[in-house]
Tab-separated table of C-alpha atoms and ligand atoms in Angstrom:
chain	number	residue	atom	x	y	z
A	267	UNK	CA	77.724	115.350	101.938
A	268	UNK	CA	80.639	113.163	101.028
A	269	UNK	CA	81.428	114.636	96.925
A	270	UNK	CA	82.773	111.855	94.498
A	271	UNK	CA	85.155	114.022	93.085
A	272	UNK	CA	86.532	117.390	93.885
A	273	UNK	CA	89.102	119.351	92.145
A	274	UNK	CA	92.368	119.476	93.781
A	275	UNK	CA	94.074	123.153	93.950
A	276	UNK	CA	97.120	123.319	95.783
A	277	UNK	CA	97.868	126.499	96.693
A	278	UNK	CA	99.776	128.265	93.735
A	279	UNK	CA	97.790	127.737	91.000
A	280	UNK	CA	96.015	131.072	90.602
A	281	UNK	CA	98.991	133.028	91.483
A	282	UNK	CA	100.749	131.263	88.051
A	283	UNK	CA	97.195	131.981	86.299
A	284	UNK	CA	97.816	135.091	87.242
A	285	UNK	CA	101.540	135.222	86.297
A	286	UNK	CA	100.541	134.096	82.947
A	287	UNK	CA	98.187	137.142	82.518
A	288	UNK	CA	100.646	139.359	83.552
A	289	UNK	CA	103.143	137.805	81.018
A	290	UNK	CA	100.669	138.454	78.226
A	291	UNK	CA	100.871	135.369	77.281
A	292	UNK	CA	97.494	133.302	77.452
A	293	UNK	CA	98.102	130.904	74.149
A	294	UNK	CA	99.582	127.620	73.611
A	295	UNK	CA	103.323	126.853	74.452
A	296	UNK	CA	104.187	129.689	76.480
A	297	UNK	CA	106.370	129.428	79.798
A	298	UNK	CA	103.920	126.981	81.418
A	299	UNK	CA	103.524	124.302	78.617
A	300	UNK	CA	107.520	124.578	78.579
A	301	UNK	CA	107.608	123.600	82.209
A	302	UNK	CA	104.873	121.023	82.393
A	303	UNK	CA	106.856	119.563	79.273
A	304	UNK	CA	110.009	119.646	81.189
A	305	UNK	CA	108.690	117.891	84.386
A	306	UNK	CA	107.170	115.231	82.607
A	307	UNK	CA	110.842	114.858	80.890
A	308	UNK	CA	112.550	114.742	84.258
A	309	UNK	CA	109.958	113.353	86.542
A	310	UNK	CA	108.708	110.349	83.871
A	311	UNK	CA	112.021	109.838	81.853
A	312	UNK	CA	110.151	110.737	78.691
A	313	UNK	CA	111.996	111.649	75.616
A	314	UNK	CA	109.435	113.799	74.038
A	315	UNK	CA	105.845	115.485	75.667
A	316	UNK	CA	103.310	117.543	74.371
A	317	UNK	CA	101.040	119.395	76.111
A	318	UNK	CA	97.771	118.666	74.464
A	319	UNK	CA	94.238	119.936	75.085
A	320	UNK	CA	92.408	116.417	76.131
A	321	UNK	CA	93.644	113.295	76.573
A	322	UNK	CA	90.887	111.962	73.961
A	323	UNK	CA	93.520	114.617	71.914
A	324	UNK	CA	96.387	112.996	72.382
A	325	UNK	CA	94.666	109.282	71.974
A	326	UNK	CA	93.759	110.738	68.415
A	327	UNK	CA	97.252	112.561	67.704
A	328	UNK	CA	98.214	108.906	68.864
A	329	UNK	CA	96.251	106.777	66.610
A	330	UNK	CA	96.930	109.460	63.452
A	331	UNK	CA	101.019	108.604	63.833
A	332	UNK	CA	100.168	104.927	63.896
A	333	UNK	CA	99.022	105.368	60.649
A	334	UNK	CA	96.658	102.836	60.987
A	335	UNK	CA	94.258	102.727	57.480
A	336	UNK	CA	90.479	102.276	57.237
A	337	UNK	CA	89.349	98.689	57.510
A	338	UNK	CA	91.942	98.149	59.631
A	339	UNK	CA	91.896	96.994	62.976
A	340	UNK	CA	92.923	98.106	66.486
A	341	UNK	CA	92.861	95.447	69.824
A	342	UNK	CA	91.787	97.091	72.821
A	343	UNK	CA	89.693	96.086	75.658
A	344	UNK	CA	85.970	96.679	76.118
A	345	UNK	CA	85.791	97.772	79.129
A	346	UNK	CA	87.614	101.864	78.788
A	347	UNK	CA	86.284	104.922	78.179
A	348	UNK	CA	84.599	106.140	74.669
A	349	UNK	CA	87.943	108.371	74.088
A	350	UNK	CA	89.958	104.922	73.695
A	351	UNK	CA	88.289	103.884	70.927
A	352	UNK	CA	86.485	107.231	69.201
A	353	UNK	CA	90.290	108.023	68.303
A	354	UNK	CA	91.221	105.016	66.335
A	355	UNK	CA	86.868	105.029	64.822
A	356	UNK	CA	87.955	108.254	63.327
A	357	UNK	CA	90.448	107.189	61.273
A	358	UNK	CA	88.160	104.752	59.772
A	359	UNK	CA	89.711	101.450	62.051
A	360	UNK	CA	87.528	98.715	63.391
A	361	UNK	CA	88.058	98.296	67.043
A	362	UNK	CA	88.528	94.317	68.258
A	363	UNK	CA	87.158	94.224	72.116
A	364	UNK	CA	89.031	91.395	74.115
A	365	UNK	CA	88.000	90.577	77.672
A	366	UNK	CA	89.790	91.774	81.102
A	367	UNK	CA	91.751	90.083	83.673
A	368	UNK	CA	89.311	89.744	86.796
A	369	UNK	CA	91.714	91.043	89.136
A	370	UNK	CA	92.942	94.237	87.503
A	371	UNK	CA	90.457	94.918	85.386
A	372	UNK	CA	92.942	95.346	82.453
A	373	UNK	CA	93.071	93.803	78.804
A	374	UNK	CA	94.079	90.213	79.879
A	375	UNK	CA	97.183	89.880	78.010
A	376	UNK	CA	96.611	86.681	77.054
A	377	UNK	CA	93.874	86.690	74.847
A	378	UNK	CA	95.519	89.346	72.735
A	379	UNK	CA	97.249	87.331	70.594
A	380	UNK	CA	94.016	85.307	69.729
A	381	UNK	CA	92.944	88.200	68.499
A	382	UNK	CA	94.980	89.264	65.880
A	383	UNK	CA	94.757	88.724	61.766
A	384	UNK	CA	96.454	90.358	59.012
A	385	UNK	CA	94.344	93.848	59.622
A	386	UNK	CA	95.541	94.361	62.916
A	387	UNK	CA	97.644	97.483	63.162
A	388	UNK	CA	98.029	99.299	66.858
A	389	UNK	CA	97.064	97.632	70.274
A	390	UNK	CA	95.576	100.349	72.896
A	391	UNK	CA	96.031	98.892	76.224
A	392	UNK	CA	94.195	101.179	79.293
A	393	UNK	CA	96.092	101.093	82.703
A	394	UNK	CA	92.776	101.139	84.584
A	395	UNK	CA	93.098	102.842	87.978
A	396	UNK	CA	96.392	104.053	87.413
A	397	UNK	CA	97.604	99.724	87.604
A	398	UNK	CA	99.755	99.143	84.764
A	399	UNK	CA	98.829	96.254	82.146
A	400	UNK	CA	101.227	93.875	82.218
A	401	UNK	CA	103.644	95.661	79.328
A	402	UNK	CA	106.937	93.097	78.957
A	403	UNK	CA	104.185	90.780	77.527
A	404	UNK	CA	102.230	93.308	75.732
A	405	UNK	CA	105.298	95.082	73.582
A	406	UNK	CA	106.931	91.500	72.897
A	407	UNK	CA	103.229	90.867	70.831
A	408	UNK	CA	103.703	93.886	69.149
A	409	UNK	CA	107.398	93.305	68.128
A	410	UNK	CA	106.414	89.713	67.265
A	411	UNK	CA	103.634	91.146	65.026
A	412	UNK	CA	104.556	94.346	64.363
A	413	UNK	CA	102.145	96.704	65.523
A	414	UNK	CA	102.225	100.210	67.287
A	415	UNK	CA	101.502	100.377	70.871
A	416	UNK	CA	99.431	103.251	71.998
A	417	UNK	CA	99.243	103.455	75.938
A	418	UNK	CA	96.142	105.248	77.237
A	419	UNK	CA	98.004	105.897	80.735
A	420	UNK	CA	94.777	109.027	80.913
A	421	UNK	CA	94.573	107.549	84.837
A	422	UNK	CA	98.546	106.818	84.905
A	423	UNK	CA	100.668	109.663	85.160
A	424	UNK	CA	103.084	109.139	87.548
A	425	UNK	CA	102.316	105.653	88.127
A	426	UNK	CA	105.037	102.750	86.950
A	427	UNK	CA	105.642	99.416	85.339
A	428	UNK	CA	108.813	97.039	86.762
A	429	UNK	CA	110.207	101.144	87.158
A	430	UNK	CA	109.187	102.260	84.101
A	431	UNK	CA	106.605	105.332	83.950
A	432	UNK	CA	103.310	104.422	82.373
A	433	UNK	CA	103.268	105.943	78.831
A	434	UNK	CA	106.554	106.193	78.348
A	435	UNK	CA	106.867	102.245	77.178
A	436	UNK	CA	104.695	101.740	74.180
A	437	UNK	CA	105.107	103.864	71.063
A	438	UNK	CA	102.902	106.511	72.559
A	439	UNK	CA	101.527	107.050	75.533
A	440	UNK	CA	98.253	109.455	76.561
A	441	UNK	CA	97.709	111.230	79.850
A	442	UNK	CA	94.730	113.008	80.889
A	443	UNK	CA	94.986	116.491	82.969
A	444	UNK	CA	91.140	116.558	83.123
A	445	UNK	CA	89.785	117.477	86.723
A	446	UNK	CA	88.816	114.181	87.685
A	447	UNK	CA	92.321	112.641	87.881
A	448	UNK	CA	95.188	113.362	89.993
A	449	UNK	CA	96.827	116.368	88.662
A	450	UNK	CA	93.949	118.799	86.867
A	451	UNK	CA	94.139	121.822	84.642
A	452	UNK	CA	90.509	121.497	83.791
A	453	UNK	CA	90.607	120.413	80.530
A	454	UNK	CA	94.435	118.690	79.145
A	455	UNK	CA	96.181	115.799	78.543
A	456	UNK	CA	99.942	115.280	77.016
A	457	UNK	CA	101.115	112.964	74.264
A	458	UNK	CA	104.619	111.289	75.180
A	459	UNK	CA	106.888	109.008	73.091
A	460	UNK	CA	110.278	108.174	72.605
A	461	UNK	CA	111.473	108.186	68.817
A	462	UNK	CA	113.093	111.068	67.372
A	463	UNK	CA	110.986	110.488	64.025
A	464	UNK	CA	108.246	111.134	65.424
A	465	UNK	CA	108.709	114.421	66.639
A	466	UNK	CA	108.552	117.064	63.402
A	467	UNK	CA	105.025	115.049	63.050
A	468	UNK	CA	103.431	114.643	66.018
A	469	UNK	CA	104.335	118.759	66.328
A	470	UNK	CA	103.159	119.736	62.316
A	471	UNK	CA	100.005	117.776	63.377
A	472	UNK	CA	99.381	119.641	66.863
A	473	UNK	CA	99.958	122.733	64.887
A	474	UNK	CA	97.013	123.055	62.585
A	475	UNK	CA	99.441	121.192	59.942
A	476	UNK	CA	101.895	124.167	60.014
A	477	UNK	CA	105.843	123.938	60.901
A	478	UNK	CA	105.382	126.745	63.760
A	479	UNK	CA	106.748	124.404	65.896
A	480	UNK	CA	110.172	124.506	64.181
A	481	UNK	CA	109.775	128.426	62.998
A	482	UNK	CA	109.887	129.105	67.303
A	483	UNK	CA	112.903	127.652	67.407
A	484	UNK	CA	114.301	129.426	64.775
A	485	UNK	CA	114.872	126.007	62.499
A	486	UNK	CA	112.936	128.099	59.680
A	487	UNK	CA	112.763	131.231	59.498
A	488	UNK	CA	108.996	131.214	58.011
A	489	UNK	CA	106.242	128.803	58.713
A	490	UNK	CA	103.504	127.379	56.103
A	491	UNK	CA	101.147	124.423	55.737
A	492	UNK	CA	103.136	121.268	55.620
A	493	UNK	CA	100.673	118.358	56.018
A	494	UNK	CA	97.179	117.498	57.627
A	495	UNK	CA	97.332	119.062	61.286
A	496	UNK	CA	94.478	120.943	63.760
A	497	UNK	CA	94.926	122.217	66.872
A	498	UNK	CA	95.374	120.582	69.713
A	499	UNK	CA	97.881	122.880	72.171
A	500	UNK	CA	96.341	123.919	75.595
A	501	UNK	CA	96.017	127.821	76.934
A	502	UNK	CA	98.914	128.916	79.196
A	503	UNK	CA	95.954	129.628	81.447
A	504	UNK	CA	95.528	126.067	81.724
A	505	UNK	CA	98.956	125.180	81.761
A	506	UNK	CA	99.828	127.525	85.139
A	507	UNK	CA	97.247	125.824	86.561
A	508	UNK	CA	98.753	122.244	86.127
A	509	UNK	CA	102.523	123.584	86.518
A	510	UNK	CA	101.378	124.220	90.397
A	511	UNK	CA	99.990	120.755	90.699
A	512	UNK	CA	102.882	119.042	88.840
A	513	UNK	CA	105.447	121.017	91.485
A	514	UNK	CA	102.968	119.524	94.207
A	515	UNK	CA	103.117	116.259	93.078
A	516	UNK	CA	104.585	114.615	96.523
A	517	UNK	CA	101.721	116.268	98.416
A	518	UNK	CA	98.829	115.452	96.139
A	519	UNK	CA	100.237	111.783	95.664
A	520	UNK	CA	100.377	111.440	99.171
A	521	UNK	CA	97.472	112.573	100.612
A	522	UNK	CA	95.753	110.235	97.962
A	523	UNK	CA	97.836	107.375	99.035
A	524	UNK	CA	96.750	108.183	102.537
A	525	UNK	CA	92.842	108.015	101.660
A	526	UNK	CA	93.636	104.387	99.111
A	527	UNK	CA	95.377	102.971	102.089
A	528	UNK	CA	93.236	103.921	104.325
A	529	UNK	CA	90.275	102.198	102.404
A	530	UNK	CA	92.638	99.236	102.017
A	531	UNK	CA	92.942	98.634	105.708
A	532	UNK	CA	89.672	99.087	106.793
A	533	UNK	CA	87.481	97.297	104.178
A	534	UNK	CA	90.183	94.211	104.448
A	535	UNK	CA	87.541	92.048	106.933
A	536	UNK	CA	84.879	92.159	104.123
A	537	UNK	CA	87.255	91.320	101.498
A	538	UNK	CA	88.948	88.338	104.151
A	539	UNK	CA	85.006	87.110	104.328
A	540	UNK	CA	84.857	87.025	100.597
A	541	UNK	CA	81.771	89.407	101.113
A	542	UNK	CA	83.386	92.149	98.407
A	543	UNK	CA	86.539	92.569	96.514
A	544	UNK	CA	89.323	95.571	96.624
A	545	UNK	CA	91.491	95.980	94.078
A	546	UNK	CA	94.756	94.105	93.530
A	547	UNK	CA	98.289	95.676	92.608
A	548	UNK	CA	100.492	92.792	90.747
A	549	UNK	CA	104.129	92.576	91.693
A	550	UNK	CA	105.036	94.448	88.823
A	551	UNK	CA	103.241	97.626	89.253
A	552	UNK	CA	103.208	100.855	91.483
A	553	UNK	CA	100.497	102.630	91.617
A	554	UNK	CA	99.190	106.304	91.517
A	555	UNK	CA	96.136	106.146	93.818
A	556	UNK	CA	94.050	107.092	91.048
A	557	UNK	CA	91.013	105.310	92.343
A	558	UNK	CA	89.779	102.843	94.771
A	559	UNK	CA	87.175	100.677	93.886
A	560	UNK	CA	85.311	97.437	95.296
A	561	UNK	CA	83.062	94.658	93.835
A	562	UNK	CA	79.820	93.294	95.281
A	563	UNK	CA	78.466	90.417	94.367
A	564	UNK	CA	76.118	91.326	91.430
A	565	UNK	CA	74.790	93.980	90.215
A	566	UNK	CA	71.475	94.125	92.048
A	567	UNK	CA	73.839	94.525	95.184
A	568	UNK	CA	75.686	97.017	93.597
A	569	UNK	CA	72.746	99.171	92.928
A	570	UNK	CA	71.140	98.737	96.678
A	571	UNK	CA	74.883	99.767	98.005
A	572	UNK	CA	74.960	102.898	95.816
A	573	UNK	CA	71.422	104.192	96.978
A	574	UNK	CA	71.972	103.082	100.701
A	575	UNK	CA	75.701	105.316	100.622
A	576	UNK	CA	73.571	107.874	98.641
A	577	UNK	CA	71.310	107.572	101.992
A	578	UNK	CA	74.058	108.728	103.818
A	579	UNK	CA	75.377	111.325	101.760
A	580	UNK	CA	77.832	109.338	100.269
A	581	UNK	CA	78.247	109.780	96.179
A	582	UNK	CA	79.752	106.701	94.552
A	583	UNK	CA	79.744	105.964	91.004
A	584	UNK	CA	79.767	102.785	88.724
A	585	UNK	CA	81.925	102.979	86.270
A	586	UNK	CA	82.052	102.055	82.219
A	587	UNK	CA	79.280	100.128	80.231
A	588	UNK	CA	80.991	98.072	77.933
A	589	UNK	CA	82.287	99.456	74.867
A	590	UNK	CA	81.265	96.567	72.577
A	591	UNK	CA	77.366	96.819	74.351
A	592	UNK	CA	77.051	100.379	73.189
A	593	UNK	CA	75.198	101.064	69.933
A	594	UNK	CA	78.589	102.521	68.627
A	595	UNK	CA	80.363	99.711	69.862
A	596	UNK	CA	78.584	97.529	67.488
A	597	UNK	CA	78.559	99.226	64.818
A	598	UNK	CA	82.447	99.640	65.256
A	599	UNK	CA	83.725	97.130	66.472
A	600	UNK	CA	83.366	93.653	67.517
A	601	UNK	CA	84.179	91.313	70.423
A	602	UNK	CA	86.763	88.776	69.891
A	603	UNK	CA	86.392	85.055	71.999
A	604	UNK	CA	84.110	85.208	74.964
A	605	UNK	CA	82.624	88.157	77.175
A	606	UNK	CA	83.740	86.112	80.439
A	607	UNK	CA	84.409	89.275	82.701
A	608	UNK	CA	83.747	92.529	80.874
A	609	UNK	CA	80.590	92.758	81.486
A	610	UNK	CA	79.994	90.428	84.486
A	611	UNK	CA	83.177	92.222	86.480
A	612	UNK	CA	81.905	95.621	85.257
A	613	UNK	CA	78.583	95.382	86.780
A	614	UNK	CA	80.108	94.318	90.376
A	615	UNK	CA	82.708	97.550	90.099
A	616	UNK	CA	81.910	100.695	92.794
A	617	UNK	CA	83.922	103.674	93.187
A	618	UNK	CA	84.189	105.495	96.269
A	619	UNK	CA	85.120	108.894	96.872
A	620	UNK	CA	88.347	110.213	95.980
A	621	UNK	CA	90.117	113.295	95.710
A	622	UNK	CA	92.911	115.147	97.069
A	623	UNK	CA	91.122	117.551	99.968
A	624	UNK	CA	89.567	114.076	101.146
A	625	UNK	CA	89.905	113.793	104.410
A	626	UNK	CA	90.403	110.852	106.562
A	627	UNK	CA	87.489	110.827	108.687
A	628	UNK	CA	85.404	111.307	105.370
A	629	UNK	CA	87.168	108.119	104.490
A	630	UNK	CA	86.017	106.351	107.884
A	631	UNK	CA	82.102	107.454	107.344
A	632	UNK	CA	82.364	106.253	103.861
A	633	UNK	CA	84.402	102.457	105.631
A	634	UNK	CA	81.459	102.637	108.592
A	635	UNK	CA	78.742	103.329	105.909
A	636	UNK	CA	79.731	100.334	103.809
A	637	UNK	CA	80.109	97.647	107.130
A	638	UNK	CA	76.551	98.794	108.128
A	639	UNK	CA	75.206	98.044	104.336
A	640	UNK	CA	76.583	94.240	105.113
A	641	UNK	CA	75.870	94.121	108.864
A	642	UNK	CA	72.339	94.977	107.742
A	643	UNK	CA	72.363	91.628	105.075
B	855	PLP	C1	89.649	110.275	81.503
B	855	PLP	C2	89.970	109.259	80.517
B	855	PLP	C3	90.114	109.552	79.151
B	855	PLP	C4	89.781	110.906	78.564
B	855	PLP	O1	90.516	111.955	79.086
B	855	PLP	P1	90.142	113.453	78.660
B	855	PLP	O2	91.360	114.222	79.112
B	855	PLP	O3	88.923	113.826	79.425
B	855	PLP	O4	89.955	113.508	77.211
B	855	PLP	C5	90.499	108.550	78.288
B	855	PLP	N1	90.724	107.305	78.740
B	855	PLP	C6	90.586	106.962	80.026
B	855	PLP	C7	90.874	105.569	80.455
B	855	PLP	C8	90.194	107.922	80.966
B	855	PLP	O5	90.051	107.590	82.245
């Protein structure tokens, strides 16, 4: 049985678990969240980082310090996970959906501009699979217009733009930890940005509205309730776990690589023949490995290539339904121009297995599985 997913643990992560017990230190911001904070500083060339307890956290610490209002409006595209748009829904926004680019399956960059009135406050552009959106043209919108950027980079740590580390361009950016992406603590995500301003905030609001934050570092020398806050700082339990991963980095990125490459070469006849797509990585982008994906032709092939790999012990998954086709969509939101690819693209879209203990042969039954589903057509 080939899994879909699997946990990566590296080797040290229960020994820091286990280092944070014996510290007697199992709450947030401890020696762990310090040195996940720090890598992310060194490694990503972010100003500021907080260790959060979910990405869909830090997308709603995000969309708080945008201040964006009820009634108004956020531009995002369609096709993302529910977290994307839940945080800006609870602060009362309305989300505008605009189609993807084909080829990366990102908000097409184009159309965004179409899409914006005098409501418009924050755009929330998703670096699907760990490919960055095309961000030069994204932040000169939002200077030309003046809204906040909020990067949801959940599947983009660690991967870049022209150099620059996803989540670390836009106002804020939004990682995910959670164990389905490339470095895990279970549960966790981390809020980055770059302006000073934001910092006593973004910490008073992570700290159930309390300047504890400050009161640690001996700024005050009592803390009390300053504004509107909860709580959103990870166990050191957690954070030992992802310190270990973060230190492995190299070896987790590359043995990913290895599998995405892997996939790349051998499925490159079928793509040649036009019979299914692989992903594409524009000029401008590096990317993390994060996933691997390919298209069939419709959907009704997608489905009879899902049960036939199932056949052979092979889990693949689809991936979203569109945002603006859910029930919540609708009543949040609306889609702005036409639907050309959203759903169309979406309903081609098959992930394969990846993870980090992955193995190449794995890889090659998963390859041989997928020529004898065409051979057989
Ligand atoms: C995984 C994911 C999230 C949510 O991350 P959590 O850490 O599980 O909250 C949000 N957006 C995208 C694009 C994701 O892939």
């Amino acid at each position: 049985m080939i899994d879909f997913n699997r946990p990566a643990f590296t080797g040290k992560e229960t020994d820091y678990i286990k280092q944070a017990v014996m510290n007697h230190k199992l709450c947030g911001d401890g020696e762990f969240t310090k040195k996940c904070s720090q890598w992310m500083k060194d490694k990503l060339k972010t100003k500021y980082s907080l260790l959060t307890t979910s990405c869909t956290h830090a997308l709603e610490m995000g969309a708080y310090l945008t201040d964006i209002q009820p009634g108004e409006e956020v531009i995002m595209p369609s096709y993302t996970f529910v977290s994307t748009a839940d945080a800006f829904v609870l602060r009362g926004a309305r989300v505008a959906f605009v189609d993807v680019r084909p080829d990366t399956m990102n908000i097409d960059e184009n159309l965004i501009e179409a899409a914006i009135n005098e409501k418009t406050r924050a755009i929330a552009p998703v670096h699907y699979a760990g490919v960055a959106c095309d961000m030069d043209k994204i932040m000169e919108i939002a200077k030309h217009y003046n809204l906040k950027v909020v990067e949801d980079a959940a599947q983009a740590v660690n991967a870049y733009y022209k150099g620059k580390a996803l989540g670390t361009i836009g106002d804020f950016g939004c990682f995910s930890f959670h164990e389905t992406k490339n470095y895990i603590m279970g549960e966790g995500g981390a809020l980055l940005f770059q302006d000073d301003e934001m910092l006593e905030r973004a910490e008073v609001l992570r700290e159930k509205g309390t300047d504890r934050s400050k009161f640690f570092r001996g700024q005050v020398d009592k803390y009390t309730w300053v504004d509107f806050g909860s709580s959103y700082l990870p166990s050191e339990l957690n954070a030992a776990y992802l310190y270990a991963q973060l230190e492995a980095c190299d070896k987790i990125d590359e043995r990913r690589m290895s599998v995405w490459n892997f996939y790349n070469e051998n499925l490159k006849d079928l793509a040649d023949k036009g019979i299914i797509e692989v992903p594409f990585i524009p000029d401008y982008a590096k990317h993390n490995a994060h996933m691997y994906y390919i298209k069939a032709k419709n959907i009704e092939e997608r489905t009879e290539l899902i049960s036939y790999l199932r056949s052979k012990d092979i889990c693949s998954a689809f991936h979203y339904v569109p945002l603006h086709s859910a029930a919540a969509g609708r009543k949040f939101g609306y889609f702005v121009g036409e639907d050309k690819y959203t759903t169309k693209e979406s309903e081609r879209l098959t992930r394969l297995p990846m993870y980090y203990d992955l193995t190449l042969e794995d890889a090659a039954t998963v390859t041989q599985a997928i020529h004898d589903f065409y051979k057989g057509r």
